[in-house]
Coordinates of C-alpha atoms in Angstrom, one line a residue:
Chain Z
M727 CA -0.6 -17.0 108.7
F728 CA 2.5 -15.0 108.3
T729 CA 6.2 -16.7 108.5
P730 CA 8.9 -14.6 109.7
L731 CA 11.7 -13.1 107.8
P732 CA 14.5 -14.9 108.1
D733 CA 17.2 -13.3 110.6
S734 CA 19.4 -12.4 107.2
L735 CA 16.5 -10.7 105.1
A736 CA 15.2 -9.0 107.9
G737 CA 16.2 -5.0 108.8
H738 CA 16.4 -3.2 105.5
G739 CA 14.1 -3.1 102.9
V740 CA 10.5 -2.7 102.7
T741 CA 8.6 -6.2 103.3
W742 CA 5.4 -7.5 102.8
P743 CA 3.2 -10.6 102.6
I744 CA 2.3 -11.8 98.6
S745 CA -1.0 -11.0 98.6
L746 CA -4.5 -10.4 95.8
D747 CA -3.2 -6.8 95.3
L748 CA -1.7 -6.8 93.0
P749 CA -2.0 -3.2 91.5
R750 CA -1.1 -2.3 95.5
L751 CA 1.8 -4.5 94.6
R752 CA 2.9 -2.7 90.9
D753 CA 2.8 0.8 92.9
L754 CA 4.8 -0.4 95.6
V755 CA 6.9 -1.1 93.2
C756 CA 6.6 1.6 91.2
H757 CA 6.5 4.6 94.3
H758 CA 9.9 2.7 95.6
A759 CA 11.6 1.9 91.4
R760 CA 10.5 5.6 91.3
Q761 CA 12.0 7.0 94.9
A762 CA 15.4 5.0 93.7
G763 CA 16.3 7.0 90.8
L764 CA 14.6 5.3 87.0
S765 CA 12.7 6.3 84.6
P766 CA 9.2 5.6 84.8
Q767 CA 9.6 3.2 81.9
R768 CA 12.3 1.3 83.4
A769 CA 9.9 1.5 87.0
G770 CA 6.7 0.5 85.5
D771 CA 9.1 -2.5 83.4
L772 CA 9.8 -3.5 87.1
A773 CA 7.0 -3.6 88.5
L774 CA 5.5 -5.3 85.6
A775 CA 8.2 -8.5 86.3
A776 CA 7.3 -7.8 90.1
N777 CA 3.5 -8.8 89.5
E778 CA 4.4 -12.2 87.1
A779 CA 6.5 -13.3 90.4
V780 CA 4.1 -12.6 92.5
T781 CA 1.7 -14.0 90.2
N782 CA 3.3 -17.5 90.0
V783 CA 3.4 -17.4 93.3
L784 CA -0.1 -16.3 94.0
D785 CA -1.2 -19.1 90.8
H786 CA 1.1 -22.6 91.7
A787 CA 2.3 -21.7 95.6
G788 CA -1.6 -21.3 96.6
G789 CA 0.2 -18.3 97.3
R790 CA 1.8 -18.5 100.8
G791 CA 5.1 -16.3 100.5
W792 CA 6.6 -12.3 100.9
V793 CA 7.9 -9.3 98.4
R794 CA 11.0 -7.1 99.7
I795 CA 12.5 -4.9 98.1
W796 CA 15.4 -2.7 98.6
A797 CA 17.8 -0.3 97.2
D798 CA 21.7 -0.5 97.4
D799 CA 24.1 1.6 95.9
G800 CA 23.7 0.6 92.0
F801 CA 20.2 -1.3 92.4
L802 CA 17.2 -1.4 93.0
N803 CA 16.2 -4.8 93.7
V804 CA 13.1 -7.0 94.7
E805 CA 12.9 -10.5 96.0
V806 CA 9.4 -13.0 96.1
V807 CA 9.7 -15.3 97.5
D808 CA 7.1 -18.4 97.2
L809 CA 7.1 -20.8 100.5
A810 CA 6.2 -23.5 98.4
G811 CA 9.0 -23.8 96.5
R812 CA 7.3 -24.7 92.7
L813 CA 9.4 -22.8 91.3
A814 CA 12.8 -24.5 90.2
P815 CA 16.5 -23.1 88.8
G816 CA 17.5 -23.7 85.1
A817 CA 13.8 -23.2 83.9
R818 CA 14.6 -22.6 79.8
L819 CA 14.6 -18.6 79.4
D820 CA 16.9 -17.6 76.6
E821 CA 13.9 -17.9 74.2
P822 CA 9.9 -16.7 74.2
P823 CA 7.9 -19.6 74.3
Q824 CA 5.8 -20.9 72.0
A825 CA 2.2 -20.7 74.3
G826 CA 1.9 -22.0 78.7
P827 CA 1.2 -18.6 81.1
R828 CA 4.3 -18.6 82.5
G829 CA 6.4 -18.7 80.8
Y830 CA 5.7 -15.9 79.7
G831 CA 6.5 -14.7 83.2
L832 CA 9.5 -15.5 83.6
W833 CA 10.3 -14.8 79.9
V834 CA 9.3 -11.5 80.7
M835 CA 10.6 -11.6 83.7
R836 CA 14.5 -11.7 82.5
S837 CA 13.7 -9.3 79.5
L838 CA 12.8 -6.7 81.4
C839 CA 15.0 -6.7 84.2
D840 CA 18.5 -6.3 84.7
E841 CA 19.0 -9.1 86.3
F842 CA 17.3 -12.0 87.4
A843 CA 18.0 -15.7 89.2
I844 CA 16.0 -18.6 91.1
T845 CA 17.5 -20.2 93.9
Q846 CA 16.0 -22.6 96.6
Q847 CA 16.5 -23.7 99.5
S848 CA 15.0 -25.6 102.0
G849 CA 11.8 -25.9 100.2
S850 CA 11.4 -22.5 99.5
S851 CA 12.0 -20.6 95.9
Q852 CA 13.2 -17.2 95.5
V853 CA 13.4 -15.1 92.9
R854 CA 15.7 -12.1 92.1
L855 CA 14.8 -8.7 90.1
R856 CA 18.0 -6.4 89.4
M857 CA 16.9 -3.1 88.2
R858 CA 20.8 -0.8 87.5
R859 CA 20.1 2.9 89.3
P860 CA 21.4 5.6 87.4
T861 CA 25.2 6.6 88.3
A862 CA 24.5 10.5 89.9
R863 CA 28.7 10.9 89.0
R864 CA 30.0 14.5 88.4
S865 CA 32.9 15.0 86.5
Chain U
M759 CA -19.0 -4.4 87.9
D760 CA -18.7 -4.0 91.6
D761 CA -15.1 -5.1 92.3
P762 CA -12.8 -2.9 90.1
E763 CA -10.8 -5.4 89.1
E764 CA -13.4 -7.5 87.6
M765 CA -13.1 -8.2 83.7
V766 CA -16.2 -8.1 81.4
C767 CA -16.1 -9.5 77.6
V768 CA -18.8 -8.2 75.6
V769 CA -19.1 -10.3 72.6
S770 CA -21.2 -8.9 69.2
M771 CA -22.3 -9.2 65.7
S772 CA -20.9 -6.5 63.2
V773 CA -24.4 -5.8 61.1
D774 CA -22.8 -7.8 58.1
G775 CA -23.0 -10.6 60.1
R776 CA -19.1 -11.4 59.4
A777 CA -17.3 -10.0 62.0
W778 CA -17.7 -11.3 66.0
I779 CA -16.5 -8.4 68.3
V780 CA -15.3 -9.8 71.8
Q781 CA -15.3 -6.4 73.9
V782 CA -12.8 -7.0 76.6
H783 CA -12.9 -4.6 79.2
G784 CA -10.9 -4.4 82.5
F785 CA -8.3 -7.0 84.7
M786 CA -6.9 -9.1 81.3
D787 CA -4.2 -11.6 84.3
F788 CA -4.7 -15.4 86.5
R789 CA -7.5 -14.7 87.8
H790 CA -9.8 -13.8 84.6
A791 CA -8.2 -14.7 81.4
A792 CA -10.3 -18.0 80.6
L793 CA -12.8 -16.3 80.6
L794 CA -11.4 -14.4 77.3
R795 CA -10.8 -18.5 76.2
E796 CA -14.3 -19.0 76.9
Q797 CA -15.6 -16.4 74.7
V798 CA -13.8 -16.8 72.2
D799 CA -14.3 -21.1 72.4
A800 CA -18.2 -20.0 71.7
V801 CA -17.2 -17.7 68.9
L802 CA -15.6 -20.9 66.9
R803 CA -18.0 -23.4 68.0
G804 CA -20.6 -22.9 65.8
A805 CA -20.7 -21.8 61.5
H806 CA -18.1 -21.2 60.6
V807 CA -16.8 -17.0 61.7
P808 CA -14.8 -15.4 59.2
V809 CA -13.6 -12.1 60.9
L810 CA -13.1 -12.6 65.3
I811 CA -12.4 -8.4 66.2
V812 CA -10.6 -8.8 69.9
D813 CA -11.1 -5.3 70.9
L814 CA -8.5 -4.1 73.8
S815 CA -9.3 -0.9 74.6
T816 CA -10.3 -1.2 77.5
V817 CA -7.8 -3.1 79.2
A818 CA -6.6 -2.1 82.2
F819 CA -4.0 -4.1 83.0
C820 CA -2.3 -7.2 80.8
D821 CA 0.1 -9.8 82.8
S822 CA 1.2 -13.0 81.4
S823 CA -1.8 -15.1 81.4
G824 CA -3.9 -12.5 79.8
L825 CA -0.9 -12.8 76.6
S826 CA -1.4 -16.3 76.7
A827 CA -5.2 -15.8 76.2
L828 CA -4.3 -14.0 73.2
V829 CA -2.2 -16.5 72.0
Y830 CA -5.0 -19.1 72.7
A831 CA -7.3 -16.9 70.7
L832 CA -4.1 -17.1 68.0
R833 CA -4.2 -20.6 67.4
R834 CA -8.1 -21.3 68.1
C835 CA -8.7 -19.2 65.2
R836 CA -6.2 -20.8 62.8
N837 CA -7.7 -24.0 63.3
A838 CA -10.9 -23.1 62.5
S839 CA -9.7 -20.3 59.1
T840 CA -11.0 -17.2 61.0
H841 CA -9.2 -13.9 60.7
L842 CA -8.6 -12.7 63.7
I843 CA -7.6 -9.1 64.1
L844 CA -6.6 -6.9 67.9
T845 CA -7.6 -3.7 68.1
G846 CA -6.9 -0.9 70.5
V847 CA -3.3 -3.3 72.0
R848 CA -1.9 -0.4 74.3
G849 CA -0.5 0.4 77.8
T850 CA 0.7 -3.4 79.2
Q851 CA -0.2 -5.5 76.5
E852 CA 1.8 -3.8 73.8
R853 CA 4.8 -3.8 76.2
W854 CA 3.8 -8.0 76.3
M855 CA 4.1 -8.0 72.5
T856 CA 7.0 -5.9 72.4
I857 CA 9.0 -7.7 74.6
T858 CA 7.1 -11.2 72.9
G859 CA 8.2 -10.2 69.5
L860 CA 4.6 -11.5 69.1
S861 CA 4.0 -7.9 67.5
R862 CA 4.4 -9.0 64.7
I863 CA 2.2 -12.7 64.5
F864 CA -0.8 -10.7 65.3
D865 CA -3.0 -8.6 62.7
R866 CA -3.3 -4.9 64.3
R867 CA -5.1 -2.3 63.7
P868 CA -6.4 1.2 65.9
N869 CA -9.5 0.4 66.8
V870 CA -12.8 -1.9 65.5
T871 CA -13.8 0.7 63.3
D872 CA -10.9 0.3 61.1
A873 CA -11.3 -3.4 61.6
L874 CA -14.7 -3.5 60.1
P875 CA -13.3 -2.4 56.0
A876 CA -11.2 -5.9 56.6
A877 CA -13.8 -7.9 57.4
A878 CA -16.1 -7.3 54.6
G879 CA -13.7 -8.0 52.4

């Protein structure tokens, strides 16, 4: 079962349904991150964060959702949409958790990415991970 | 290991019998991390274990569930008065330890050979 993208999201970037093939996910994110000019370290960090976001969906939400990745002028963006909508905004993210697998996941997404946001709308939830692209300013 | 994304734990005991060694191979992620918890439980269930070495040198990838399993092992060892030593921490495990600050909490050695003298003490 694959739910089509909302019109507002279709049309740019690369989108694929969430699957158990996490190594491929990490490879894809890394590839796009490098293409967008991110360093190997930051590309790896983004892949690790995306891995956690997708794991959340697989582990807690039954695995229905999609990943979208696209670059704009300032940022490389990764969006992970969970169609079960379990991930709630406002989870405590300001300090590392004592234990619990998913707690570390949220913490690491927040720590590794330049911007991290969870939003919920009409039963689905969405994690947005953003990495600032190096500016190619010339004097 | 038919599945290339499998995780395998190999459990052994040091020659002097003071240390148990759990070697983790492959993918320490949300599908497999429970296996490490089970191995730790199994080792600590019997007679007192002075030292438990968890060797991560052949782990291909570690996610937050893998990290959580290591924290579980640390808690279990503290309750059992067992000294937990991690060896071969590198790659994503190393990254996790740095981000979360857990590198300060775990006793880490480069490899099992370096960890065994601590076990003999």
